[in-house]
Amino acid sequence: MDITWKLYETWLGNQLVDPHSIQKLSSQAPHPSLWSTDSRTLEPGQWFVPLKGPHFDGHQYIDDIIAKGASGFLYQEEGQVDAKLRILGIQVKNTLICYQKIASGWRRSLPDLRLVAITGSNGKTTTKEILAKILRDHGSTLATESNYNNEIGVPKTLLSLKPEHRYAVLEFGARFPGNIRELVEIGAPDITCLLNAGMAHIGVFGSVEKLRDTKLEIFRHLRDGGTQVVPYDDPLILREALKSSNPSITFGTHPQSKVRLGPIAVDFQSLKIKFDIYYQNQTYPITMNSIHNIMGINSAAAFAMGLACGLPPANIATSLQNFSGVKGRFQISTYSEFVLIDDSYNANPNSMAAGLESLKNLGSQRPLVLFLGDMLELGELAISEHKRIGQLAGLLGPSQLHLIGSHAIDFKQGALESPIKANQVFCYDRVEDLLGTIQSAKLPWNCTQPLIYVKASRGIRLDRIVELLQKLK
């Protein structure tokens, strides 16, 4: 479609300081994909949106982006921009809100697009990738990249949409109360899914109840006629979701789930899981390249969202087969010296417990070596939750347990409540200390062909351990 400045004027609305400022510019308006918030990656011809935060101000880079060949920019205050450059810019009240409005306006101009939004404490990215695989088998699909799931990342993803996209799958992350409502208003999804509400970021929200209430905004602010995809196994989420007049598709292990997940069988030789999904008196057998139990319920959720997008259930089941996983999220790699499970992307108590549960039956198959790091943003629950997870880890009977971060001692105290011996537990203040140990000792475990599991919050950077192990294989 043709983009005109008149359309931008509609999208920006009362954010324009001078309602006539757009009319002073060239008649050629930038395509939405030409807006950038990053002066480092801005390319000639793009428009710049300088964002402001507690520790940064993008306005200081306006000279740089003009020198790079930017066509123009938004700005908030005259004093932040050299007078001779203002003719190339548009003054607005808030650059972030304008960025969001442009993205939202562009998304709403694509009426044939089916946009799905997913939130939850655990499994968002894996479920997004499963659903994206399903949808890509049926049409052009855009999915959230990296961790672009917040008030800046969601607009960035929306501005990557093209008219030929039939589907979009977006992650919505909750960082503060009202955050999900804001993202729903920006993204205008047709289908929303709340996977679960656990303990991620509980230190910010203060309680599971407040976190759940924020997550439920994904249903409460869904447009009229949109479809809700709801976990039947969580009675609190189910009860609140069904208060809406919007249609719902439920998923779960409960017999009354519209999309029901059967028991999960793990083949430890092939490192695959097998399960059945039941829908409308039909059985759909699924095999996946994983041994993580959570893949079953994530697949059931993706199956339900595929149905909400209007896809035939048999086609959805075919697309699910042999999903190859997501980097950093329980991804299995087999080498001659060891099997590595990279779960290093992020962690909270629920996802850490689920990951360890999936390893439970492997103790008799091969030795276990665990690398576990701090789970961040737990507030006053941090000590008790690290002790609890440490005990769960110790009960697996690992040959070695390596613990990294400021809560390594709490992990260790919990682990020593299990049968594990103290000389099997190793603590490190920083990941750099452990990297040095691995490099000096090459493979620092006294067992053959172990299964190595790595998990922590993203800020602990245990992905560096994964990278080093892969080099030493």
Coordinates of C-alpha atoms in Angstrom, one line a residue:
M1 CA 0.0 0.0 0.0
D2 CA 1.1 3.6 -0.5
I3 CA 2.2 5.4 2.6
T4 CA 1.5 9.1 2.8
W5 CA 2.3 11.7 5.4
K6 CA -1.5 12.2 5.8
L7 CA -1.6 8.6 7.0
Y8 CA 1.2 9.2 9.5
E9 CA -0.6 12.3 10.7
T10 CA -3.6 10.1 11.5
W11 CA -1.5 7.5 13.3
L12 CA 0.4 10.1 15.4
G13 CA -2.7 12.1 16.3
N14 CA -2.3 14.4 19.3
Q15 CA 1.4 13.5 19.7
L16 CA 2.4 16.1 17.1
V17 CA 3.5 19.3 18.8
D18 CA 2.8 21.3 15.6
P19 CA -0.1 19.7 13.7
H20 CA 1.2 21.2 10.5
S21 CA 4.8 20.0 10.8
I22 CA 4.2 17.0 8.6
Q23 CA 3.0 19.2 5.8
K24 CA 6.4 20.9 5.7
L25 CA 8.1 17.7 4.6
S26 CA 8.6 16.0 1.3
S27 CA 5.5 14.3 -0.2
Q28 CA 7.3 11.0 0.0
A29 CA 6.7 9.4 3.3
P30 CA 8.9 6.6 4.7
H31 CA 7.7 3.0 4.5
P32 CA 7.2 1.7 8.1
S33 CA 10.2 -0.6 7.7
L34 CA 12.4 2.5 7.4
W35 CA 11.9 3.6 11.0
S36 CA 14.9 2.8 13.3
T37 CA 15.6 3.4 17.0
D38 CA 19.2 2.4 16.8
S39 CA 21.7 4.9 15.6
R40 CA 24.4 2.2 15.3
T41 CA 22.6 0.2 12.7
L42 CA 20.7 2.9 10.9
E43 CA 21.1 2.9 7.2
P44 CA 20.9 5.7 4.6
G45 CA 17.3 6.7 3.9
Q46 CA 15.9 5.5 7.2
W47 CA 14.1 7.7 9.7
F48 CA 15.4 7.9 13.3
V49 CA 13.4 7.7 16.5
P50 CA 15.6 8.8 19.4
L51 CA 14.3 7.1 22.6
K52 CA 14.9 8.4 26.1
G53 CA 15.5 6.4 29.3
P54 CA 16.9 6.8 32.8
H55 CA 20.5 6.3 31.5
F56 CA 20.4 7.2 27.8
D57 CA 19.0 9.8 25.4
G58 CA 19.0 9.0 21.7
H59 CA 18.8 12.7 20.8
Q60 CA 22.5 13.0 21.3
Y61 CA 23.0 10.9 18.2
I62 CA 21.0 13.0 15.8
D63 CA 24.1 14.6 14.3
D64 CA 25.5 11.1 13.7
I65 CA 22.4 9.7 12.0
I66 CA 22.2 12.7 9.6
A67 CA 25.9 12.2 8.7
K68 CA 25.0 8.6 8.0
G69 CA 22.3 9.6 5.5
A70 CA 19.1 9.5 7.5
S71 CA 16.2 11.1 5.8
G72 CA 14.8 12.6 9.0
F73 CA 13.9 12.0 12.6
L74 CA 11.4 12.6 15.4
Y75 CA 12.4 14.6 18.4
Q76 CA 10.9 15.7 21.7
E77 CA 12.3 19.1 22.7
E78 CA 13.8 21.8 20.6
G79 CA 16.8 22.2 22.9
Q80 CA 17.8 18.7 22.1
V81 CA 18.3 19.3 18.4
D82 CA 20.6 21.8 16.6
A83 CA 18.4 24.6 15.1
K84 CA 19.8 24.0 11.6
L85 CA 18.7 20.3 11.7
R86 CA 15.1 20.8 12.9
I87 CA 13.9 21.3 9.4
L88 CA 14.6 17.6 8.9
G89 CA 12.7 16.5 11.9
I90 CA 9.2 16.4 13.4
Q91 CA 8.7 17.5 17.0
V92 CA 6.5 15.2 19.1
K93 CA 5.4 14.9 22.7
N94 CA 6.9 11.5 23.3
T95 CA 9.1 9.6 20.8
L96 CA 8.4 6.1 22.2
I97 CA 4.6 6.6 22.1
C98 CA 5.0 7.8 18.5
Y99 CA 7.0 4.8 17.6
Q100 CA 4.3 2.6 19.1
K101 CA 1.6 4.5 17.3
I102 CA 3.3 4.2 13.9
A103 CA 3.8 0.5 14.4
S104 CA 0.2 0.0 15.6
G105 CA -1.2 2.0 12.7
W106 CA 0.8 0.0 10.2
R107 CA -0.4 -3.3 11.7
R108 CA -4.0 -2.2 11.6
S109 CA -3.6 -1.3 7.9
L110 CA -3.2 -5.0 7.2
P111 CA -6.7 -6.4 7.6
D112 CA -5.9 -9.8 6.0
L113 CA -3.1 -10.5 8.6
R114 CA -3.8 -13.0 11.4
L115 CA -1.8 -11.9 14.4
V116 CA -1.2 -14.2 17.4
A117 CA 0.1 -12.9 20.7
I118 CA 1.6 -15.3 23.4
T119 CA 2.5 -14.5 27.0
G120 CA 3.3 -16.7 30.0
S121 CA 6.0 -17.2 32.6
N122 CA 7.5 -20.2 30.9
G123 CA 7.6 -21.5 27.4
K124 CA 6.7 -18.4 25.4
T125 CA 9.6 -18.6 22.9
T126 CA 9.5 -22.3 22.4
T127 CA 5.7 -22.2 21.8
K128 CA 6.1 -19.2 19.5
E129 CA 8.7 -21.1 17.4
I130 CA 6.5 -24.3 17.3
L131 CA 3.5 -22.2 16.1
A132 CA 5.7 -20.3 13.6
K133 CA 6.8 -23.6 12.1
I134 CA 3.1 -24.7 11.8
L135 CA 2.1 -21.4 10.2
R136 CA 5.0 -21.2 7.8
D137 CA 3.9 -24.4 6.3
H138 CA 0.7 -22.6 5.3
G139 CA 1.7 -19.1 4.4
S140 CA 4.2 -16.3 4.8
T141 CA 4.8 -15.8 8.6
L142 CA 6.6 -13.2 10.7
A143 CA 7.7 -14.2 14.3
T144 CA 9.3 -12.3 17.1
E145 CA 13.1 -12.4 16.9
S146 CA 15.5 -12.4 19.8
N147 CA 13.9 -10.9 22.9
Y148 CA 11.8 -8.3 21.2
N149 CA 8.8 -8.8 23.4
N150 CA 8.6 -5.5 25.2
E151 CA 7.3 -1.9 24.5
I152 CA 10.1 -1.3 22.1
G153 CA 10.6 -4.8 20.7
V154 CA 6.9 -5.4 19.8
P155 CA 6.7 -2.2 17.7
K156 CA 10.0 -3.1 16.0
T157 CA 8.5 -6.5 15.0
L158 CA 5.3 -4.9 13.8
L159 CA 7.2 -2.5 11.6
S160 CA 8.8 -5.6 9.9
L161 CA 5.5 -6.7 8.7
K162 CA 4.9 -6.8 4.9
P163 CA 1.6 -6.9 3.1
E164 CA 2.3 -10.4 1.9
H165 CA 2.5 -11.8 5.4
R166 CA -0.5 -14.0 6.2
Y167 CA 0.4 -14.6 9.8
A168 CA 2.4 -13.1 12.7
V169 CA 3.4 -14.7 16.0
L170 CA 4.5 -12.3 18.7
E171 CA 5.7 -12.8 22.3
F172 CA 4.5 -10.4 24.9
G173 CA 6.6 -10.1 28.0
A174 CA 5.3 -8.7 31.3
R175 CA 7.8 -6.4 33.1
F176 CA 5.3 -4.2 35.1
P177 CA 1.5 -4.0 35.8
G178 CA -0.3 -2.8 32.8
N179 CA 2.5 -3.9 30.4
I180 CA 0.5 -6.6 28.7
R181 CA -2.5 -4.3 28.2
E182 CA -0.2 -1.8 26.5
L183 CA 1.2 -4.4 24.2
V184 CA -2.3 -5.7 23.3
E185 CA -3.3 -2.2 22.4
I186 CA -0.2 -1.7 20.2
G187 CA -0.4 -5.1 18.5
A188 CA -4.1 -5.5 18.1
P189 CA -3.9 -9.3 18.1
D190 CA -6.7 -11.5 16.6
I191 CA -5.7 -14.5 18.8
T192 CA -4.2 -14.4 22.3
C193 CA -2.7 -17.2 24.5
L194 CA -1.7 -17.2 28.1
L195 CA 0.4 -20.3 28.6
N196 CA 0.8 -20.1 32.4
A197 CA 1.6 -17.7 35.3
G198 CA 4.5 -18.8 37.4
M199 CA 7.3 -17.0 39.3
A200 CA 9.2 -15.2 36.5
H201 CA 9.9 -11.5 37.6
I202 CA 8.1 -12.1 40.9
G203 CA 10.5 -9.7 42.5
V204 CA 9.1 -6.9 40.4
F205 CA 5.4 -7.8 40.8
G206 CA 5.6 -8.8 44.5
S207 CA 3.3 -11.8 44.3
V208 CA 2.1 -14.5 41.9
E209 CA -1.4 -13.0 42.1
K210 CA -0.2 -9.6 40.8
L211 CA 1.8 -11.3 38.0
R212 CA -1.2 -13.4 37.0
D213 CA -3.4 -10.4 36.9
T214 CA -1.0 -8.7 34.6
K215 CA -0.8 -11.7 32.3
L216 CA -4.6 -11.9 32.2
E217 CA -4.6 -8.5 30.5
I218 CA -4.0 -10.5 27.3
F219 CA -7.6 -11.7 27.5
R220 CA -9.2 -8.7 29.1
H221 CA -8.1 -6.3 26.4
L222 CA -8.5 -8.6 23.4
R223 CA -10.6 -7.0 20.7
D224 CA -14.3 -8.1 20.4
G225 CA -14.5 -11.2 18.3
G226 CA -10.9 -12.2 19.0
T227 CA -10.1 -15.8 20.0
Q228 CA -8.6 -16.8 23.4
V229 CA -6.4 -19.8 23.8
V230 CA -6.6 -20.9 27.4
P231 CA -4.9 -23.5 29.6
Y232 CA -7.7 -25.7 31.0
D233 CA -5.3 -27.1 33.7
D234 CA -5.0 -23.8 35.5
P235 CA -8.4 -23.2 37.1
L236 CA -7.7 -19.6 38.1
I237 CA -6.7 -18.6 34.5
L238 CA -9.5 -20.6 33.1
R239 CA -12.1 -18.9 35.3
E240 CA -11.0 -15.4 34.5
A241 CA -10.6 -16.1 30.8
L242 CA -14.1 -17.5 30.5
K243 CA -15.6 -14.3 31.9
S244 CA -15.0 -12.8 28.4
S245 CA -17.6 -13.1 25.7
N246 CA -14.9 -13.9 23.2
P247 CA -14.7 -17.5 21.9
S248 CA -12.1 -19.7 23.6
I249 CA -10.1 -22.8 22.7
T250 CA -8.8 -24.6 25.7
F251 CA -5.7 -26.9 25.9
G252 CA -4.3 -29.1 28.5
T253 CA -4.3 -32.6 30.0
H254 CA -7.8 -32.3 31.5
P255 CA -10.4 -34.5 29.8
Q256 CA -12.6 -31.5 29.1
S257 CA -9.8 -29.6 27.2
K258 CA -10.8 -29.0 23.6
V259 CA -7.2 -29.8 22.6
R260 CA -6.1 -32.6 25.0
L261 CA -2.5 -33.8 25.6
G262 CA -2.0 -37.5 26.3
P263 CA 0.8 -39.1 28.3
I264 CA 4.3 -38.4 27.3
A265 CA 6.8 -41.2 26.5
V266 CA 10.5 -40.5 26.4
D267 CA 12.9 -42.6 24.3
F268 CA 16.2 -42.0 25.9
Q269 CA 18.1 -43.8 23.2
S270 CA 16.9 -41.6 20.4
L271 CA 16.4 -38.6 22.7
K272 CA 12.9 -38.1 21.4
I273 CA 9.5 -37.7 23.1
K274 CA 6.2 -39.2 21.8
F275 CA 2.7 -38.1 22.8
D276 CA -0.8 -38.0 21.4
I277 CA -3.0 -34.9 20.9
Y278 CA -6.7 -35.5 20.9
Y279 CA -9.2 -33.1 19.2
Q280 CA -12.8 -33.8 18.2
N281 CA -12.6 -37.6 18.7
Q282 CA -9.4 -37.8 16.6
T283 CA -6.0 -38.8 17.7
Y284 CA -2.8 -37.2 16.4
P285 CA 0.4 -39.0 17.3
I286 CA 3.4 -36.6 17.6
T287 CA 7.2 -37.3 17.8
M288 CA 9.6 -34.5 18.6
N289 CA 13.4 -34.2 18.9
S290 CA 13.5 -33.4 22.6
I291 CA 13.2 -35.1 26.0
H292 CA 11.7 -32.1 27.8
N293 CA 8.3 -32.8 29.1
I294 CA 7.2 -29.2 28.6
M295 CA 7.3 -29.8 24.8
G296 CA 4.0 -31.7 25.1
I297 CA 1.9 -28.9 26.6
N298 CA 3.6 -26.3 24.5
S299 CA 2.7 -28.3 21.4
A300 CA -0.9 -28.6 22.6
A301 CA -1.0 -24.8 23.0
A302 CA 0.4 -24.3 19.5
F303 CA -2.1 -26.9 18.1
A304 CA -4.9 -24.8 19.6
M305 CA -3.6 -21.6 18.2
G306 CA -3.2 -23.2 14.8
L307 CA -6.9 -24.1 15.0
A308 CA -7.7 -20.5 15.9
C309 CA -5.9 -19.5 12.7
G310 CA -8.3 -21.7 10.8
L311 CA -5.8 -24.5 9.9
P312 CA -6.9 -28.1 9.5
P313 CA -5.9 -30.3 12.5
A314 CA -4.2 -33.0 10.4
N315 CA -2.0 -30.3 8.8
I316 CA -1.1 -28.9 12.2
A317 CA -0.1 -32.4 13.4
T318 CA 2.1 -32.9 10.4
S319 CA 3.9 -29.6 10.9
L320 CA 4.6 -30.5 14.6
Q321 CA 6.5 -33.6 13.7
N322 CA 10.2 -33.5 14.5
F323 CA 10.3 -29.9 15.6
S324 CA 14.0 -29.2 16.1
G325 CA 13.9 -27.0 19.1
V326 CA 15.1 -23.5 19.9
K327 CA 18.7 -22.4 20.6
G328 CA 19.3 -22.1 24.3
R329 CA 16.0 -23.7 25.3
F330 CA 16.6 -27.4 26.2
Q331 CA 18.4 -27.9 22.8
I332 CA 20.2 -31.3 22.6
S333 CA 23.5 -31.8 20.9
T334 CA 25.2 -35.2 20.8
Y335 CA 29.0 -35.4 20.7
S336 CA 31.4 -38.3 21.0
E337 CA 32.5 -37.2 24.5
F338 CA 29.2 -36.0 25.9
V339 CA 25.6 -35.1 25.3
L340 CA 24.9 -31.4 25.9
I341 CA 21.5 -29.9 26.8
D342 CA 21.7 -26.1 26.3
D343 CA 18.9 -24.6 28.4
S344 CA 20.9 -21.4 29.1
Y345 CA 18.7 -18.8 27.6
N346 CA 16.8 -18.0 30.8
A347 CA 15.5 -19.4 34.0
N348 CA 13.0 -19.0 36.8
P349 CA 12.0 -21.5 39.5
N350 CA 9.2 -23.0 37.5
S351 CA 11.3 -23.5 34.3
M352 CA 14.3 -24.7 36.3
A353 CA 12.2 -27.3 38.1
A354 CA 10.6 -28.4 34.8
G355 CA 14.0 -28.8 33.2
L356 CA 15.4 -30.9 36.1
E357 CA 12.2 -33.0 36.1
S358 CA 12.9 -33.8 32.4
L359 CA 16.3 -35.1 33.4
K360 CA 15.0 -37.3 36.2
N361 CA 15.0 -40.6 34.3
L362 CA 18.4 -40.1 32.8
G363 CA 20.4 -41.0 35.9
S364 CA 20.3 -44.6 35.0
Q365 CA 21.1 -43.9 31.3
R366 CA 24.4 -41.9 31.7
P367 CA 26.2 -39.7 34.3
L368 CA 24.8 -36.2 34.8
V369 CA 26.9 -33.0 35.1
L370 CA 24.8 -29.9 36.0
F371 CA 25.8 -26.3 35.5
L372 CA 23.2 -24.1 37.2
G373 CA 23.3 -20.3 37.7
D374 CA 21.3 -17.7 39.5
M375 CA 17.6 -17.1 38.8
L376 CA 17.2 -13.3 38.8
E377 CA 14.3 -11.0 39.9
L378 CA 12.9 -13.2 42.7
G379 CA 13.0 -10.6 45.4
E380 CA 12.5 -11.9 48.9
L381 CA 11.9 -15.5 47.6
A382 CA 15.4 -15.7 46.1
I383 CA 17.1 -17.6 48.9
S384 CA 14.4 -20.1 49.5
E385 CA 13.8 -20.8 45.8
H386 CA 17.5 -21.3 45.1
K387 CA 17.7 -23.8 48.1
R388 CA 14.6 -25.6 46.7
I389 CA 16.0 -25.9 43.2
G390 CA 19.4 -27.0 44.7
Q391 CA 17.7 -29.8 46.5
L392 CA 15.9 -30.9 43.3
A393 CA 19.2 -30.9 41.5
G394 CA 20.9 -33.0 44.2
L395 CA 18.1 -35.6 44.1
L396 CA 18.9 -36.3 40.5
G397 CA 22.2 -37.8 41.7
P398 CA 24.6 -35.9 39.4
S399 CA 28.2 -36.8 39.3
Q400 CA 29.0 -33.1 39.6
L401 CA 27.0 -30.0 40.4
H402 CA 28.5 -26.7 39.3
L403 CA 26.8 -23.6 40.8
I404 CA 27.4 -20.1 39.5
G405 CA 26.4 -16.7 40.9
S406 CA 25.6 -14.8 44.1
H407 CA 23.1 -17.5 45.1
A408 CA 25.5 -20.4 44.5
I409 CA 25.8 -21.0 48.3
D410 CA 22.0 -21.2 48.5
F411 CA 21.9 -23.7 45.7
K412 CA 24.6 -25.7 47.6
Q413 CA 22.7 -25.6 50.9
G414 CA 19.7 -27.1 49.3
A415 CA 21.7 -29.7 47.4
L416 CA 23.4 -30.9 50.6
E417 CA 19.9 -31.8 51.9
S418 CA 19.9 -34.5 49.3
P419 CA 22.2 -37.5 49.2
I420 CA 24.8 -35.7 47.1
K421 CA 28.2 -35.4 48.7
A422 CA 29.9 -32.1 49.3
N423 CA 32.9 -33.0 47.2
Q424 CA 30.6 -33.3 44.2
V425 CA 29.4 -29.6 44.5
F426 CA 31.4 -26.7 43.2
C427 CA 30.6 -23.0 43.6
Y428 CA 31.8 -20.0 41.5
D429 CA 31.1 -16.3 42.0
R430 CA 31.2 -15.6 38.3
V431 CA 30.9 -17.5 35.1
E432 CA 34.4 -16.3 34.2
D433 CA 35.8 -18.4 37.1
L434 CA 34.2 -21.5 35.7
L435 CA 35.3 -20.8 32.2
G436 CA 38.9 -20.8 33.4
T437 CA 38.5 -24.1 35.2
I438 CA 37.0 -25.7 32.1
Q439 CA 39.8 -24.4 29.8
S440 CA 42.6 -25.5 32.1
A441 CA 41.1 -29.0 32.8
K442 CA 39.6 -29.4 29.3
L443 CA 36.6 -31.7 30.3
P444 CA 36.4 -31.3 34.2
W445 CA 34.5 -34.4 35.2
N446 CA 35.5 -37.8 36.3
C447 CA 33.0 -39.8 34.2
T448 CA 32.6 -41.0 30.7
Q449 CA 30.1 -39.7 28.1
P450 CA 28.1 -37.6 30.6
L451 CA 24.9 -35.7 29.9
I452 CA 25.6 -32.1 30.6
Y453 CA 22.8 -29.7 31.5
V454 CA 23.2 -25.9 31.5
K455 CA 20.6 -23.4 32.8
A456 CA 20.4 -20.0 34.5
S457 CA 18.9 -16.6 34.0
R458 CA 20.0 -14.8 30.9
G459 CA 22.0 -12.2 32.8
I460 CA 24.4 -14.9 34.2
R461 CA 25.6 -15.7 30.6
L462 CA 25.9 -19.4 30.9
D463 CA 25.7 -19.5 27.1
R464 CA 29.4 -18.8 27.3
I465 CA 29.9 -22.3 29.0
V466 CA 27.9 -23.8 26.1
E467 CA 30.1 -22.1 23.5
L468 CA 33.3 -23.3 25.3
L469 CA 32.1 -26.9 25.6
Q470 CA 31.2 -26.9 21.9
K471 CA 34.8 -25.8 21.1
L472 CA 36.3 -28.5 23.4
K473 CA 34.1 -31.4 22.1

